């Protein structure tokens, strides 16, 4: 399967996918990596592998719609089977999603529906939950509200900081992402109401 991965930061989730794709049996290849900003490690990780990259900065466009259309065109140009949002810190529009029907997935560092948005680990820590984790879902136009594909649970330790907790989540997140993107790539998937089935 042809993957386009969108990042906004360090790209450790991207790196895990890149490493998995080294094995032909994994069944996927990252054909491009896109970002909403320049000079991030996520782009460097792709460049080191000779994978095409592109940057679509909101500030370079006259409007959010123009940015969204430019992003959609850039991603579509690589003819992805699956678009993976891995730490991509922008909301994509219904128009973007319509270009890749049920083929955009996102990983979120909390157990949806708890703690949506950009501060999942901090919100979990502040709330005082004893377990949290990460969620892989098919993106819909809401904020972290799509159909859940997989979740992974991690404990919250008494002495956790946001950073130590998020690092623990990211360990589980990389495994969840690699395992499920691989299965989707090899077996296909279908979405039936709120349920995602792997294997066509
Ligand atoms: C991941 O935990 C992702 O879920 C969240 O931000 C982190 C990105 O990490 N949105 P990286 O860029 O993959 O290292």
Coordinates of C-alpha atoms and ligand atoms in Angstrom, one line a residue:
X1 CA 0.0 0.0 0.0
X2 CA 1.1 3.6 -0.8
X3 CA 1.3 5.7 2.4
X4 CA 1.5 9.4 2.6
X5 CA 2.4 10.5 6.2
X6 CA 1.7 14.0 7.6
X7 CA 3.8 15.3 10.5
X8 CA 4.3 18.5 12.5
X9 CA 7.1 17.6 14.9
X10 CA 9.8 15.0 15.8
X11 CA 8.3 12.3 13.7
X12 CA 9.0 9.3 16.0
X13 CA 5.7 7.7 14.8
X14 CA 6.8 8.3 11.2
X15 CA 10.2 6.8 12.0
X16 CA 8.5 3.6 13.3
X17 CA 6.6 3.3 10.0
X18 CA 9.7 3.9 7.9
X19 CA 11.6 1.2 9.8
X20 CA 8.7 -1.3 9.4
X21 CA 8.5 -0.5 5.7
X22 CA 12.1 -1.8 5.3
X23 CA 10.7 -5.3 5.4
X24 CA 9.0 -6.1 2.1
X25 CA 6.6 -8.4 4.0
X26 CA 5.2 -5.4 5.8
X27 CA 3.2 -4.5 2.7
X28 CA 3.5 -0.7 2.7
X29 CA 5.8 2.0 1.4
X30 CA 5.9 5.7 2.4
X31 CA 5.7 7.5 -0.9
X32 CA 5.8 11.0 0.6
X33 CA 5.9 12.9 3.9
X34 CA 4.2 16.2 4.2
X35 CA 4.2 18.8 7.0
X36 CA 2.6 22.1 7.9
X37 CA 5.9 23.7 8.8
X38 CA 9.6 23.6 7.8
X39 CA 12.7 22.5 9.8
X40 CA 11.2 19.7 11.8
X41 CA 12.9 16.4 12.5
X42 CA 10.0 14.6 10.9
X43 CA 10.9 16.0 7.5
X44 CA 14.6 15.2 8.1
X45 CA 13.7 11.6 8.8
X46 CA 12.1 11.3 5.3
X47 CA 14.9 13.2 3.6
X48 CA 17.4 10.8 5.1
X49 CA 15.6 8.0 3.3
X50 CA 15.3 9.8 0.0
X51 CA 11.5 10.0 0.4
X52 CA 9.8 13.0 -1.3
X53 CA 8.6 15.7 1.2
X54 CA 6.4 18.8 0.9
X55 CA 5.5 21.6 3.3
X56 CA 2.2 23.5 3.2
X57 CA 2.3 26.3 5.7
X58 CA -1.0 28.0 6.6
X59 CA 0.7 31.4 6.5
X60 CA 1.7 31.0 2.9
X61 CA -1.9 30.9 1.7
X62 CA -4.6 33.6 1.4
X63 CA -7.1 31.6 3.5
X64 CA -7.5 28.3 5.4
X65 CA -9.6 27.0 2.5
X66 CA -6.7 27.8 0.1
X67 CA -4.3 26.0 2.4
X68 CA -6.6 23.0 2.7
X69 CA -7.0 22.8 -1.1
X70 CA -3.2 23.0 -1.6
X71 CA -2.7 20.3 1.0
X72 CA -5.3 18.1 -0.6
X73 CA -3.7 18.5 -4.0
X74 CA -0.2 17.8 -2.7
X75 CA -1.3 14.6 -0.9
X76 CA -3.5 13.4 -3.8
X77 CA -0.6 13.9 -6.2
X78 CA 1.1 10.9 -4.6
X79 CA -2.0 8.7 -5.1
X80 CA -2.0 7.3 -1.5
X81 CA -3.9 4.2 -0.5
X82 CA -3.8 5.4 3.1
X83 CA -3.0 8.9 4.6
X84 CA -1.5 8.7 8.1
X85 CA -1.7 11.7 10.3
X86 CA 1.2 11.1 12.8
X87 CA 1.5 14.0 15.1
X88 CA 0.0 16.3 12.4
X89 CA -1.2 19.3 14.4
X90 CA -3.8 20.8 12.1
X91 CA -7.4 19.8 11.6
X92 CA -8.1 18.6 8.1
X93 CA -11.4 19.6 6.4
X94 CA -14.3 17.5 5.2
X95 CA -13.1 18.3 1.7
X96 CA -9.7 16.9 2.4
X97 CA -11.3 13.7 3.9
X98 CA -13.7 13.4 0.9
X99 CA -10.6 13.2 -1.4
X100 CA -9.5 10.0 0.5
X101 CA -12.8 8.4 1.7
X102 CA -12.3 6.4 4.9
X103 CA -8.6 6.3 4.1
X104 CA -7.2 9.0 6.5
X105 CA -6.1 7.7 9.9
X106 CA -4.9 9.6 12.9
X107 CA -3.1 8.6 16.1
X108 CA -4.1 10.4 19.3
X109 CA -2.2 10.1 22.6
X110 CA -5.3 9.5 24.8
X111 CA -8.0 6.9 25.0
X112 CA -10.8 8.4 22.9
X113 CA -13.4 9.7 23.6
X114 CA -11.5 11.0 26.6
X115 CA -9.2 14.0 26.3
X116 CA -9.5 15.1 22.6
X117 CA -7.5 17.9 21.2
X118 CA -3.8 18.9 21.4
X119 CA -3.1 18.3 25.1
X120 CA -4.2 14.7 25.6
X121 CA -1.4 13.6 27.9
X122 CA -1.6 16.9 30.0
X123 CA -5.4 16.6 30.3
X124 CA -5.2 13.0 31.4
X125 CA -2.5 13.9 34.0
X126 CA -4.6 16.9 35.3
X127 CA -7.7 14.8 35.5
X128 CA -5.9 12.2 37.6
X129 CA -6.8 9.1 35.6
X130 CA -4.8 5.9 36.5
X131 CA -4.6 4.6 33.0
X132 CA -4.5 6.4 29.7
X133 CA -3.1 5.4 26.3
X134 CA -3.4 6.1 22.6
X135 CA -6.1 5.7 19.9
X136 CA -5.8 5.0 16.2
X137 CA -8.9 6.0 14.3
X138 CA -10.4 6.7 10.9
X139 CA -10.6 10.5 10.7
X140 CA -14.0 12.2 10.4
X141 CA -14.7 15.9 10.4
X142 CA -14.8 16.1 14.2
X143 CA -11.9 16.6 16.6
X144 CA -10.6 13.2 17.4
X145 CA -14.1 11.7 17.0
X146 CA -13.6 9.2 14.2
X147 CA -14.2 5.4 14.1
X148 CA -11.7 3.7 16.4
X149 CA -9.4 1.1 14.8
X150 CA -7.3 0.2 17.9
X151 CA -6.3 1.5 21.3
X152 CA -3.5 0.7 23.7
X153 CA -3.4 1.3 27.4
X154 CA -0.5 2.6 29.6
X155 CA -0.4 3.3 33.3
X156 CA -0.1 6.8 34.8
X157 CA 2.6 6.8 37.5
X158 CA 2.3 9.0 40.6
X159 CA 5.5 10.9 39.8
X160 CA 4.6 11.4 36.1
X161 CA 5.1 14.7 34.4
X162 CA 3.4 15.4 31.1
X163 CA 6.7 14.6 29.3
X164 CA 7.3 11.2 31.1
X165 CA 3.7 10.2 30.5
X166 CA 3.7 11.3 26.8
X167 CA 7.0 9.4 26.3
X168 CA 5.4 6.2 27.8
X169 CA 2.3 6.7 25.6
X170 CA 4.5 7.2 22.5
X171 CA 6.2 3.8 23.0
X172 CA 2.8 2.1 22.9
X173 CA 1.6 4.4 20.1
X174 CA 4.4 3.4 17.8
X175 CA 3.6 -0.3 18.2
X176 CA -0.2 0.3 17.7
X177 CA 0.4 2.4 14.6
X178 CA 2.9 0.1 13.0
X179 CA 0.9 -3.1 13.7
X180 CA -2.4 -1.6 12.4
X181 CA -1.1 0.3 9.4
X182 CA 0.6 -2.9 8.4
X183 CA -2.6 -5.0 8.7
X184 CA -4.6 -2.4 6.9
X185 CA -2.0 -2.3 4.1
X186 CA -1.9 -6.1 3.7
X187 CA -5.6 -7.0 4.4
X188 CA -7.6 -3.9 3.6
X189 CA -10.3 -2.5 5.9
X190 CA -13.9 -1.4 5.9
X191 CA -15.9 1.0 8.0
X192 CA -19.5 0.0 9.0
X193 CA -21.1 2.7 11.1
X194 CA -18.9 3.1 14.2
X195 CA -17.0 -0.1 13.6
X196 CA -13.8 -0.6 11.6
X197 CA -13.1 -4.1 10.3
X198 CA -9.7 -5.1 9.2
X199 CA -9.6 -7.4 6.3
X200 CA -12.0 -6.7 3.4
Ligands
LIG1 C1 2.3 11.8 19.1 O1 2.0 11.3 20.4 C2 1.0 12.2 18.5 O2 -0.1 11.3 18.8 C3 0.7 13.5 19.1 O3 2.0 14.2 19.1 C4 3.0 13.2 19.1 C5 3.8 13.3 17.8 O4 5.0 12.7 18.1 N1 -0.2 14.3 18.3 P1 6.0 12.4 16.8 O5 6.0 13.7 16.0 O6 5.4 11.3 16.0 O7 7.3 12.1 17.5

